[in-house]
Short mmCIF file of C-alpha atoms in Angstrom, two decimals:
data_model
loop_
_atom_site.label_atom_id
_atom_site.label_comp_id
_atom_site.label_asym_id
_atom_site.label_seq_id
_atom_site.Cartn_x
_atom_site.Cartn_y
_atom_site.Cartn_z
CA MET M 23 105.18 -128.42 35.86
CA LYS M 24 105.24 -129.96 32.11
CA VAL M 25 102.23 -128.40 29.82
CA ALA M 26 101.63 -131.20 27.05
CA LYS M 27 100.19 -130.28 23.91
CA PHE M 28 99.20 -133.45 21.94
CA GLY M 29 98.48 -133.06 18.20
CA GLY M 30 95.37 -134.01 15.94
CA SER M 31 97.32 -137.58 15.25
CA SER M 32 97.42 -138.19 18.91
CA VAL M 33 93.93 -137.69 19.93
CA ALA M 34 92.19 -139.45 16.47
CA SER M 35 90.49 -142.05 18.02
CA ALA M 36 90.05 -144.12 21.12
CA ALA M 37 93.30 -146.12 20.60
CA GLN M 38 95.36 -142.60 20.81
CA PHE M 39 93.05 -141.73 23.80
CA ARG M 40 94.25 -144.55 25.71
CA LYS M 41 98.11 -143.26 24.93
CA VAL M 42 97.44 -139.89 25.71
CA ALA M 43 96.25 -141.12 29.07
CA ASP M 44 98.80 -143.56 29.87
CA ILE M 45 101.25 -140.59 29.23
CA VAL M 46 99.73 -138.30 31.40
CA SER M 47 99.15 -140.33 34.23
CA SER M 48 102.87 -141.54 33.93
CA ASP M 49 104.26 -138.56 35.25
CA ILE M 50 102.77 -136.18 38.08
CA GLU M 51 104.42 -133.09 36.75
CA ARG M 52 102.02 -133.42 33.66
CA ARG M 53 99.19 -131.12 34.96
CA ILE M 54 98.36 -129.04 32.02
CA VAL M 55 97.02 -131.15 29.10
CA VAL M 56 96.28 -129.21 25.46
CA VAL M 57 94.52 -131.09 22.69
CA SER M 58 93.65 -130.22 19.34
CA ALA M 59 90.69 -131.67 17.17
CA PRO M 60 90.46 -135.52 16.04
CA GLY M 61 92.93 -135.79 13.36
CA LYS M 62 93.37 -138.40 10.49
CA ARG M 63 92.88 -142.23 11.68
CA TYR M 64 94.42 -143.66 8.47
CA LYS M 65 95.37 -141.88 5.20
CA ASP M 66 92.17 -141.54 3.09
CA ASP M 67 90.71 -139.95 6.65
CA VAL M 68 89.06 -136.82 6.78
CA LYS M 69 90.38 -134.42 9.91
CA VAL M 70 87.38 -133.40 12.53
CA THR M 71 88.59 -129.37 11.52
CA ASP M 72 87.88 -130.08 7.60
CA MET M 73 84.19 -131.61 8.31
CA LEU M 74 84.12 -128.60 10.51
CA ILE M 75 84.64 -126.18 7.70
CA GLN M 76 82.53 -128.17 5.56
CA LEU M 77 79.70 -127.32 7.48
CA ALA M 78 80.08 -123.97 8.24
CA GLU M 79 80.74 -123.62 4.20
CA GLN M 80 77.27 -125.10 3.83
CA ILE M 81 75.48 -123.20 6.27
CA VAL M 82 77.20 -119.96 4.56
CA ALA M 83 75.84 -121.02 1.20
CA GLY M 84 72.30 -122.18 2.31
CA GLU M 85 72.95 -125.69 1.43
CA PRO M 86 71.67 -128.70 3.13
CA HIS M 87 74.49 -129.66 6.03
CA GLU M 88 72.52 -132.33 8.67
CA GLU M 89 74.69 -134.83 6.80
CA THR M 90 78.08 -133.12 7.90
CA MET M 91 76.31 -132.63 11.52
CA GLU M 92 76.09 -136.17 11.90
CA ALA M 93 79.37 -137.55 10.52
CA ILE M 94 81.20 -134.88 13.31
CA VAL M 95 78.91 -136.09 15.93
CA LYS M 96 79.47 -139.48 15.33
CA ARG M 97 83.40 -139.36 14.68
CA TYR M 98 83.17 -138.25 18.83
CA ALA M 99 80.68 -141.16 19.36
CA ASP M 100 82.60 -143.25 18.30
CA ILE M 101 85.67 -142.16 20.38
CA ALA M 102 83.53 -142.53 23.42
CA ASN M 103 81.85 -145.25 22.84
CA GLU M 104 85.18 -147.19 22.34
CA LEU M 105 86.32 -145.31 25.87
CA GLY M 106 83.32 -147.22 26.99
CA LEU M 107 82.41 -144.09 28.34
CA GLU M 108 78.59 -142.87 28.84
CA ALA M 109 78.83 -140.00 26.80
CA ASP M 110 75.30 -139.39 25.79
CA GLY M 111 75.07 -135.72 27.40
CA PHE M 112 78.52 -135.18 26.25
CA LEU M 113 77.05 -135.54 22.94
CA ALA M 114 73.38 -133.66 23.03
CA GLU M 115 75.76 -130.73 24.43
CA LEU M 116 77.69 -131.07 21.10
CA VAL M 117 74.54 -130.94 19.00
CA ASP M 118 73.24 -128.13 21.64
CA ASP M 119 76.47 -126.09 21.36
CA LEU M 120 77.07 -125.95 17.22
CA GLN M 121 73.56 -125.22 17.20
CA SER M 122 73.63 -122.25 19.29
CA LYS M 123 76.81 -120.75 16.84
CA ILE M 124 74.78 -121.67 13.89
CA SER M 125 72.37 -119.54 15.09
CA ALA M 126 74.65 -117.19 16.29
CA TYR M 127 76.77 -116.38 13.34
CA ARG M 128 74.72 -117.07 10.90
CA SER M 129 74.86 -113.77 9.28
CA GLU M 130 78.48 -113.53 10.11
CA PRO M 131 80.57 -115.81 7.94
CA PRO M 132 83.81 -114.58 9.66
CA ARG M 133 82.68 -115.26 13.01
CA LEU M 134 80.79 -118.55 12.42
CA PHE M 135 84.15 -120.17 10.68
CA ASP M 136 85.88 -119.28 13.88
CA ALA M 137 83.09 -120.48 16.58
CA ILE M 138 82.42 -123.63 14.41
CA LYS M 139 86.37 -124.41 13.55
CA ALA M 140 87.33 -123.68 17.64
CA SER M 141 85.01 -126.81 18.67
CA GLY M 142 87.10 -129.15 17.29
CA GLU M 143 89.50 -128.70 19.50
CA ASP M 144 86.90 -127.47 22.04
CA HIS M 145 84.16 -130.24 22.33
CA ASN M 146 87.58 -132.90 21.79
CA ALA M 147 89.13 -131.50 25.38
CA ARG M 148 85.96 -131.91 27.35
CA LEU M 149 85.69 -135.52 26.07
CA MET M 150 89.69 -135.71 26.88
CA ALA M 151 88.55 -134.46 30.36
CA LEU M 152 86.11 -136.93 30.81
CA TYR M 153 87.93 -140.10 29.73
CA LEU M 154 91.07 -139.01 32.22
CA GLN M 155 88.00 -139.03 35.12
CA ASP M 156 86.86 -142.21 33.85
CA CYS M 157 90.44 -143.35 34.62
CA GLY M 158 90.77 -142.53 37.81
CA LEU M 159 92.77 -139.22 37.55
CA GLU M 160 91.55 -135.54 39.23
CA ALA M 161 90.83 -134.03 36.03
CA SER M 162 88.48 -131.41 34.13
CA TYR M 163 88.31 -128.98 31.65
CA VAL M 164 89.29 -125.29 31.70
CA SER M 165 87.87 -123.14 28.22
CA PRO M 166 90.23 -120.44 27.40
CA LEU M 167 87.88 -118.24 28.87
CA GLU M 168 88.37 -119.49 32.37
CA ALA M 169 91.82 -120.25 31.67
CA GLY M 170 91.94 -116.26 30.85
CA ILE M 171 93.15 -116.67 27.45
CA ILE M 172 92.13 -113.19 25.82
CA VAL M 173 93.33 -112.28 22.34
CA THR M 174 92.70 -109.69 19.27
CA ASP M 175 89.65 -109.67 17.83
CA GLU M 176 90.65 -110.55 14.12
CA PRO M 177 88.72 -113.81 12.86
CA GLY M 178 91.45 -116.24 12.07
CA ASN M 179 94.15 -114.81 12.81
CA ALA M 180 93.97 -114.04 16.83
CA GLN M 181 97.25 -112.73 18.71
CA VAL M 182 97.18 -112.71 22.45
CA LEU M 183 97.36 -110.16 24.53
CA PRO M 184 99.57 -109.29 26.82
CA GLU M 185 96.97 -109.43 30.07
CA SER M 186 96.27 -113.24 29.55
CA TYR M 187 99.77 -114.07 31.07
CA ASP M 188 98.82 -112.55 34.57
CA LYS M 189 95.69 -114.96 34.06
CA LEU M 190 97.30 -117.58 33.47
CA LYS M 191 99.61 -118.10 36.20
CA GLN M 192 96.54 -118.77 38.51
CA LEU M 193 96.10 -121.91 37.18
CA ARG M 194 99.31 -123.20 39.02
CA GLU M 195 96.95 -123.04 41.85
CA ARG M 196 94.25 -126.09 40.48
CA ARG M 197 94.42 -129.50 41.83
CA GLY M 198 94.49 -132.22 39.19
CA VAL M 199 94.84 -132.01 35.42
CA LEU M 200 93.77 -129.30 33.48
CA VAL M 201 92.48 -130.16 29.92
CA ILE M 202 92.62 -126.93 27.89
CA PRO M 203 91.47 -127.26 23.92
CA GLY M 204 94.09 -125.48 21.71
CA PHE M 205 93.89 -123.27 18.85
CA PHE M 206 91.38 -120.30 20.40
CA GLY M 207 90.93 -117.55 22.68
CA TYR M 208 88.44 -115.51 23.39
CA SER M 209 88.66 -111.58 22.41
CA ARG M 210 87.48 -108.60 24.88
CA SER M 211 84.40 -109.07 24.04
CA GLY M 212 83.59 -112.29 24.02
CA HIS M 213 83.79 -113.47 20.66
CA ILE M 214 85.77 -116.90 20.15
CA VAL M 215 88.86 -116.34 17.24
CA THR M 216 91.27 -118.70 16.29
CA PHE M 217 94.81 -118.60 15.97
CA PRO M 218 96.94 -119.15 12.76
CA ARG M 219 97.84 -122.57 11.10
CA GLY M 220 99.46 -124.19 13.77
CA GLY M 221 97.06 -122.79 16.26
CA SER M 222 97.16 -125.72 18.97
CA ASP M 223 100.93 -125.28 19.06
CA ILE M 224 100.57 -121.66 19.73
CA THR M 225 97.73 -122.48 22.72
CA GLY M 226 100.31 -124.75 24.50
CA SER M 227 102.90 -122.14 24.19
CA ILE M 228 100.99 -119.59 25.56
CA VAL M 229 99.90 -121.78 28.40
CA ALA M 230 103.52 -122.93 29.14
CA ALA M 231 104.64 -119.26 29.41
CA GLY M 232 101.70 -118.02 31.58
CA VAL M 233 102.39 -120.75 33.83
CA LYS M 234 106.03 -120.71 33.77
CA ALA M 235 105.74 -124.30 32.98
CA ASP M 236 109.57 -125.90 33.25
CA VAL M 237 109.32 -127.73 30.09
CA TYR M 238 106.42 -127.62 27.15
CA GLU M 239 106.42 -130.47 25.61
CA ASN M 240 105.08 -131.23 22.28
CA PHE M 241 103.67 -134.63 21.64
CA THR M 242 102.78 -135.76 18.09
CA ASP M 243 103.23 -138.91 15.82
CA VAL M 244 107.37 -139.08 15.28
CA ASP M 245 110.36 -139.53 17.47
CA SER M 246 112.05 -136.46 16.93
CA ILE M 247 112.46 -134.00 14.31
CA TYR M 248 114.55 -134.45 11.56
CA CYS M 249 117.26 -132.25 10.33
CA VAL M 250 115.54 -132.10 6.75
CA ASN M 251 112.16 -133.62 5.38
CA PRO M 252 112.27 -137.77 5.84
CA SER M 253 110.19 -138.00 2.67
CA ILE M 254 112.88 -136.19 0.34
CA VAL M 255 116.19 -138.21 2.24
CA ALA M 256 115.47 -141.52 3.37
CA ASP M 257 117.12 -142.49 6.94
CA ALA M 258 117.42 -138.70 7.72
CA ARG M 259 119.41 -138.13 10.46
CA LYS M 260 117.08 -137.07 13.84
CA LEU M 261 118.18 -133.45 15.76
CA LYS M 262 118.82 -134.21 19.58
CA GLU M 263 118.63 -130.71 20.12
CA ILE M 264 118.01 -127.02 18.21
CA THR M 265 118.17 -123.90 19.16
CA TYR M 266 114.61 -121.64 19.36
CA ARG M 267 116.48 -119.47 16.65
CA GLU M 268 117.03 -122.36 14.19
CA MET M 269 113.88 -123.93 14.62
CA ARG M 270 111.85 -120.56 13.94
CA GLU M 271 114.21 -120.30 10.94
CA LEU M 272 113.17 -123.90 9.39
CA SER M 273 109.79 -123.21 10.37
CA TYR M 274 109.46 -120.67 8.17
CA SER M 275 111.07 -122.32 5.24
CA GLY M 276 109.22 -125.20 5.82
CA PHE M 277 109.61 -127.38 8.14
CA SER M 278 105.83 -128.83 9.17
CA VAL M 279 106.79 -129.58 13.31
CA PHE M 280 105.87 -126.20 13.81
CA HIS M 281 104.39 -122.89 12.79
CA ASP M 282 107.10 -119.99 13.02
CA GLU M 283 104.89 -118.30 15.05
CA ALA M 284 104.17 -120.97 18.06
CA LEU M 285 107.27 -120.82 19.61
CA GLU M 286 107.25 -117.38 20.55
CA PRO M 287 105.45 -116.95 23.95
CA VAL M 288 108.18 -120.41 25.23
CA TYR M 289 111.16 -118.17 23.86
CA ARG M 290 110.40 -114.86 25.56
CA ALA M 291 109.76 -117.08 28.77
CA GLY M 292 113.06 -119.34 28.52
CA ILE M 293 110.62 -122.44 28.86
CA PRO M 294 112.36 -125.96 27.02
CA VAL M 295 110.50 -127.58 24.80
CA CYS M 296 110.36 -131.86 24.01
CA VAL M 297 108.96 -132.75 20.97
CA LYS M 298 107.95 -136.50 21.37
CA ASN M 299 105.91 -139.19 20.07
CA THR M 300 102.46 -140.05 21.49
CA ASN M 301 103.08 -143.82 20.06
CA ASN M 302 106.51 -143.83 21.64
CA PRO M 303 106.59 -141.96 24.66
CA ALA M 304 110.05 -143.71 25.74
CA ALA M 305 112.20 -142.19 23.04
CA PRO M 306 114.37 -139.18 24.14
CA GLY M 307 112.81 -136.89 21.16
CA THR M 308 113.98 -133.18 20.26
CA TRP M 309 115.25 -130.73 23.22
CA ILE M 310 114.27 -126.80 21.55
CA VAL M 311 116.87 -124.85 23.35
CA ALA M 312 118.20 -121.69 23.58
CA LYS M 313 121.91 -122.66 23.29
CA ARG M 314 123.30 -125.37 22.06
CA ASN M 315 126.57 -126.69 21.34
CA HIS M 316 127.63 -126.21 17.40
CA ILE M 317 131.12 -127.41 17.70
CA ASP M 318 130.12 -130.76 15.82
CA GLU M 319 127.25 -129.83 13.89
CA PRO M 320 127.54 -126.48 12.81
CA VAL M 321 124.08 -127.15 10.32
CA ALA M 322 120.65 -128.01 12.22
CA GLY M 323 118.87 -128.44 9.50
CA ILE M 324 117.28 -127.90 5.93
CA ALA M 325 114.40 -127.06 4.89
CA SER M 326 112.49 -125.79 1.42
CA ASP M 327 109.68 -124.55 0.23
CA THR M 328 107.74 -124.25 -3.59
CA GLY M 329 105.69 -121.85 -5.09
CA PHE M 330 108.14 -118.57 -5.26
CA CYS M 331 108.60 -116.57 -8.39
CA SER M 332 111.50 -113.48 -7.97
CA ILE M 333 110.74 -110.00 -9.67
CA ASN M 334 113.93 -109.12 -11.28
CA ILE M 335 115.13 -105.58 -11.58
CA SER M 336 118.13 -103.48 -13.79
CA LYS M 337 118.89 -100.22 -14.30
CA TYR M 338 122.28 -98.59 -14.36
CA LEU M 339 123.56 -96.77 -11.86
CA MET M 340 120.48 -98.02 -9.25
CA ASN M 341 123.00 -97.38 -6.29
CA ARG M 342 123.12 -94.12 -6.59
CA GLU M 343 119.54 -93.52 -6.67
CA ILE M 344 118.19 -92.26 -3.64
CA GLY M 345 114.83 -94.04 -2.47
CA PHE M 346 114.94 -96.45 -5.30
CA GLY M 347 114.26 -99.73 -3.21
CA ARG M 348 111.84 -97.76 -1.13
CA ARG M 349 109.63 -96.71 -4.45
CA VAL M 350 109.93 -100.54 -5.13
CA LEU M 351 108.55 -101.73 -2.30
CA GLN M 352 105.80 -99.34 -2.05
CA ILE M 353 104.75 -100.08 -5.40
CA LEU M 354 103.88 -104.02 -4.04
CA GLU M 355 102.16 -102.57 -0.71
CA ASP M 356 99.93 -100.32 -3.09
CA GLU M 357 99.06 -103.88 -4.99
CA GLY M 358 98.69 -105.70 -1.63
CA ILE M 359 102.11 -107.95 -2.03
CA SER M 360 104.38 -108.99 0.85
CA TYR M 361 108.04 -109.99 0.10
CA GLU M 362 109.78 -112.62 1.55
CA HIS M 363 113.77 -111.51 0.05
CA THR M 364 115.47 -108.89 -1.51
CA PRO M 365 118.91 -109.82 -2.82
CA SER M 366 120.58 -107.51 -4.68
CA GLY M 367 123.95 -105.47 -6.53
CA ILE M 368 124.63 -102.45 -7.26
CA ASP M 369 122.50 -102.07 -10.92
CA ASN M 370 120.02 -104.72 -9.79
CA MET M 371 117.37 -106.14 -7.68
CA SER M 372 115.52 -108.98 -7.02
CA ILE M 373 112.10 -109.39 -4.96
CA ILE M 374 111.07 -112.74 -4.01
CA LEU M 375 107.98 -113.38 -2.88
CA ARG M 376 105.05 -116.03 -3.12
CA ALA M 377 103.35 -116.55 -6.31
CA ASP M 378 99.90 -116.78 -5.32
CA GLN M 379 99.89 -113.59 -4.13
CA LEU M 380 99.82 -112.13 -8.12
CA VAL M 381 96.38 -112.85 -9.33
CA ASP M 382 93.91 -110.44 -11.02
CA GLY M 383 96.23 -109.05 -12.98
CA LYS M 384 98.34 -107.68 -10.31
CA ASP M 385 101.97 -109.24 -11.64
CA GLU M 386 101.38 -106.81 -14.98
CA ARG M 387 100.38 -103.95 -13.16
CA ILE M 388 103.81 -104.07 -11.03
CA LEU M 389 105.62 -104.42 -13.74
CA ALA M 390 104.24 -102.16 -15.85
CA ARG M 391 104.71 -99.33 -12.60
CA ILE M 392 108.23 -100.37 -12.47
CA ARG M 393 108.76 -99.68 -15.79
CA GLU M 394 107.04 -96.37 -16.35
CA GLU M 395 107.33 -94.85 -12.58
CA LEU M 396 111.26 -96.15 -12.01
CA ALA M 397 112.47 -96.03 -15.45
CA VAL M 398 114.32 -99.32 -15.60
CA ASP M 399 116.17 -100.93 -18.09
CA GLU M 400 114.70 -104.33 -17.87
CA VAL M 401 112.25 -105.93 -15.32
CA THR M 402 110.96 -109.66 -15.67
CA ILE M 403 109.18 -111.74 -13.54
CA GLU M 404 110.47 -115.27 -13.09
CA TYR M 405 108.11 -117.97 -11.87
CA GLY M 406 108.98 -121.80 -10.56
CA LEU M 407 111.19 -121.00 -7.94
CA ALA M 408 112.12 -123.19 -4.71
CA LEU M 409 113.94 -121.51 -1.52
CA ILE M 410 116.06 -123.88 0.39
CA MET M 411 117.41 -122.93 3.35
CA VAL M 412 120.54 -124.58 5.09
CA VAL M 413 120.74 -122.94 9.10
CA GLY M 414 122.58 -123.46 11.84
CA GLU M 415 123.81 -120.85 14.38
CA GLY M 416 126.96 -122.48 13.95
CA MET M 417 128.06 -121.65 10.83
CA GLU M 418 128.91 -118.35 11.68
CA LYS M 419 132.27 -119.51 13.28
CA THR M 420 132.97 -122.45 10.75
CA ILE M 421 135.04 -121.75 7.53
CA GLY M 422 133.72 -123.04 4.64
CA MET M 423 130.27 -123.25 4.80
CA ALA M 424 129.07 -121.13 1.57
CA ALA M 425 131.81 -123.14 -1.23
CA LYS M 426 130.29 -126.40 0.73
CA ALA M 427 126.75 -125.37 -0.42
CA THR M 428 127.96 -124.16 -3.90
CA THR M 429 130.32 -127.21 -4.16
CA ALA M 430 127.50 -129.90 -3.73
CA LEU M 431 124.73 -128.04 -6.18
CA ALA M 432 127.69 -127.29 -8.79
CA ASN M 433 128.44 -131.64 -8.39
CA ALA M 434 124.91 -132.18 -8.68
CA ASN M 435 124.54 -130.14 -11.88
CA ILE M 436 121.76 -128.17 -10.63
CA ASN M 437 122.01 -124.35 -11.44
CA LEU M 438 121.51 -121.36 -8.14
CA GLU M 439 119.44 -118.72 -9.47
CA MET M 440 120.08 -117.00 -6.51
CA ILE M 441 122.13 -117.10 -2.96
CA ASN M 442 121.29 -115.17 -0.16
CA GLN M 443 122.65 -114.69 3.76
CA GLY M 444 121.38 -112.60 6.27
CA SER M 445 123.76 -110.45 8.61
CA SER M 446 123.13 -112.73 11.65
CA GLU M 447 124.36 -115.47 9.56
CA VAL M 448 121.82 -118.00 10.88
CA SER M 449 120.88 -119.04 7.59
CA MET M 450 121.34 -119.06 4.08
CA MET M 451 119.28 -119.42 1.27
CA PHE M 452 119.40 -120.48 -2.08
CA GLY M 453 117.14 -120.54 -4.76
CA VAL M 454 116.60 -123.04 -7.37
CA LYS M 455 114.16 -124.15 -9.69
CA GLU M 456 111.15 -126.16 -8.79
CA GLU M 457 111.63 -129.00 -10.99
CA VAL M 458 115.08 -130.00 -9.38
CA VAL M 459 114.50 -128.88 -5.56
CA ASN M 460 114.80 -132.34 -3.92
CA GLU M 461 117.68 -133.28 -5.63
CA ALA M 462 119.32 -129.64 -4.66
CA VAL M 463 118.15 -130.63 -1.06
CA ARG M 464 119.55 -134.18 -1.36
CA ALA M 465 123.04 -133.21 -2.19
CA LEU M 466 123.20 -129.66 0.62
CA TYR M 467 122.14 -133.11 2.67
CA ASN M 468 125.11 -135.24 1.88
CA ALA M 469 127.66 -132.54 1.82
CA TYR M 470 126.97 -131.48 5.77
CA PHE M 471 125.94 -134.30 7.24
CA GLN M 472 127.28 -137.03 5.77
CA GLN M 473 130.68 -135.83 5.09
CA ALA M 474 133.00 -134.99 7.53
CA THR M 475 132.64 -131.50 9.55
CA VAL M 476 134.64 -128.69 8.05
CA SER M 477 137.09 -127.19 11.05
CA PRO M 478 135.18 -124.33 12.99
CA LEU M 479 137.52 -120.80 13.62
CA SER M 480 139.54 -120.71 16.68
#
């Protein structure tokens, strides 16, 4: 059995629906299909999810929303009409459903946003099931509630509950192709609750783990996962395979293929993932697996992200002061701030965090408290940082990996603001100024993927 998830670009139009139907009908093992809401059809198009968010915002603000509602309905109507479907009943149900959700949750904005946003995937799954039936397939729509996707009651941040997996197993006994909407589940109290960003990927992963699929296929609009952002490096190398751990590190560090939570269910179930292209399904894609051969390619990929800052603290004999680090982090916790990394020396410590958290005077309050409560010699905040992550499980047993990076950056005349390597040695982190991050990524790519591979340890 295969679970196939199709992202927003894969279900954005009637033409894309036809491609999905061809892919599903070409392999009888594709028994479960998970769909996103319709994405962009062209560069300046608007995603249905964004239209739904606009609708919810207008309702909360008490503004007219009829035009937005009509635009949403038209997107589905255009797809149905171009597919030649008799969809009057479907479209009437769509309008009734949205109006019902608005009436039920108008006074509860968090629940309204979840319910309205989730309708994008929900109605697209219903429409996909109708089209697959029209193509002659035995297909049926299955709601997350019917499937058994039970989640925590945290609007916008649903977490699947363990009991879901026992219920999902029963889907194996169902006949035909099952079409399930991504992005949301139901709380025990019956409320619609959405997953965080990348939510449809999370649904696909949960369903694949629940039904114990042999493969989880994730269809998108690229042939493979690239080892680096192709908008930064032209003709970037495509990956044949990558491990779960490597993919998580890269996702956290800026890879846009998967949200870093999305792989956890299939990782724990040991189910391989294949990332494929809806527009070119014959391409082999990229496999995400538990283990891969690291000998020839110790580095799996390079990812980068911007928008970081560093709180830099210096104090003589810091290493002798018991509880110093705990007290620094307690100050951040008091301000509701999360941190990313804490590189340190014997007399200095840096805390790397997302700069957008330092609003409403939090930066000055944090600096003042660190000065007063910890009696430090110096504390400053440095903005405009970018983090680059070089990831690969083979680095641990390969000589010269860090030297290769620092040499490449030095040759490119790029100053390193910081360097950090985790104890697992799966990744190395480099901090540079935002204005040189793309140049730094290209230098590292040339060092690891264009030059000869360094020798592994015997």
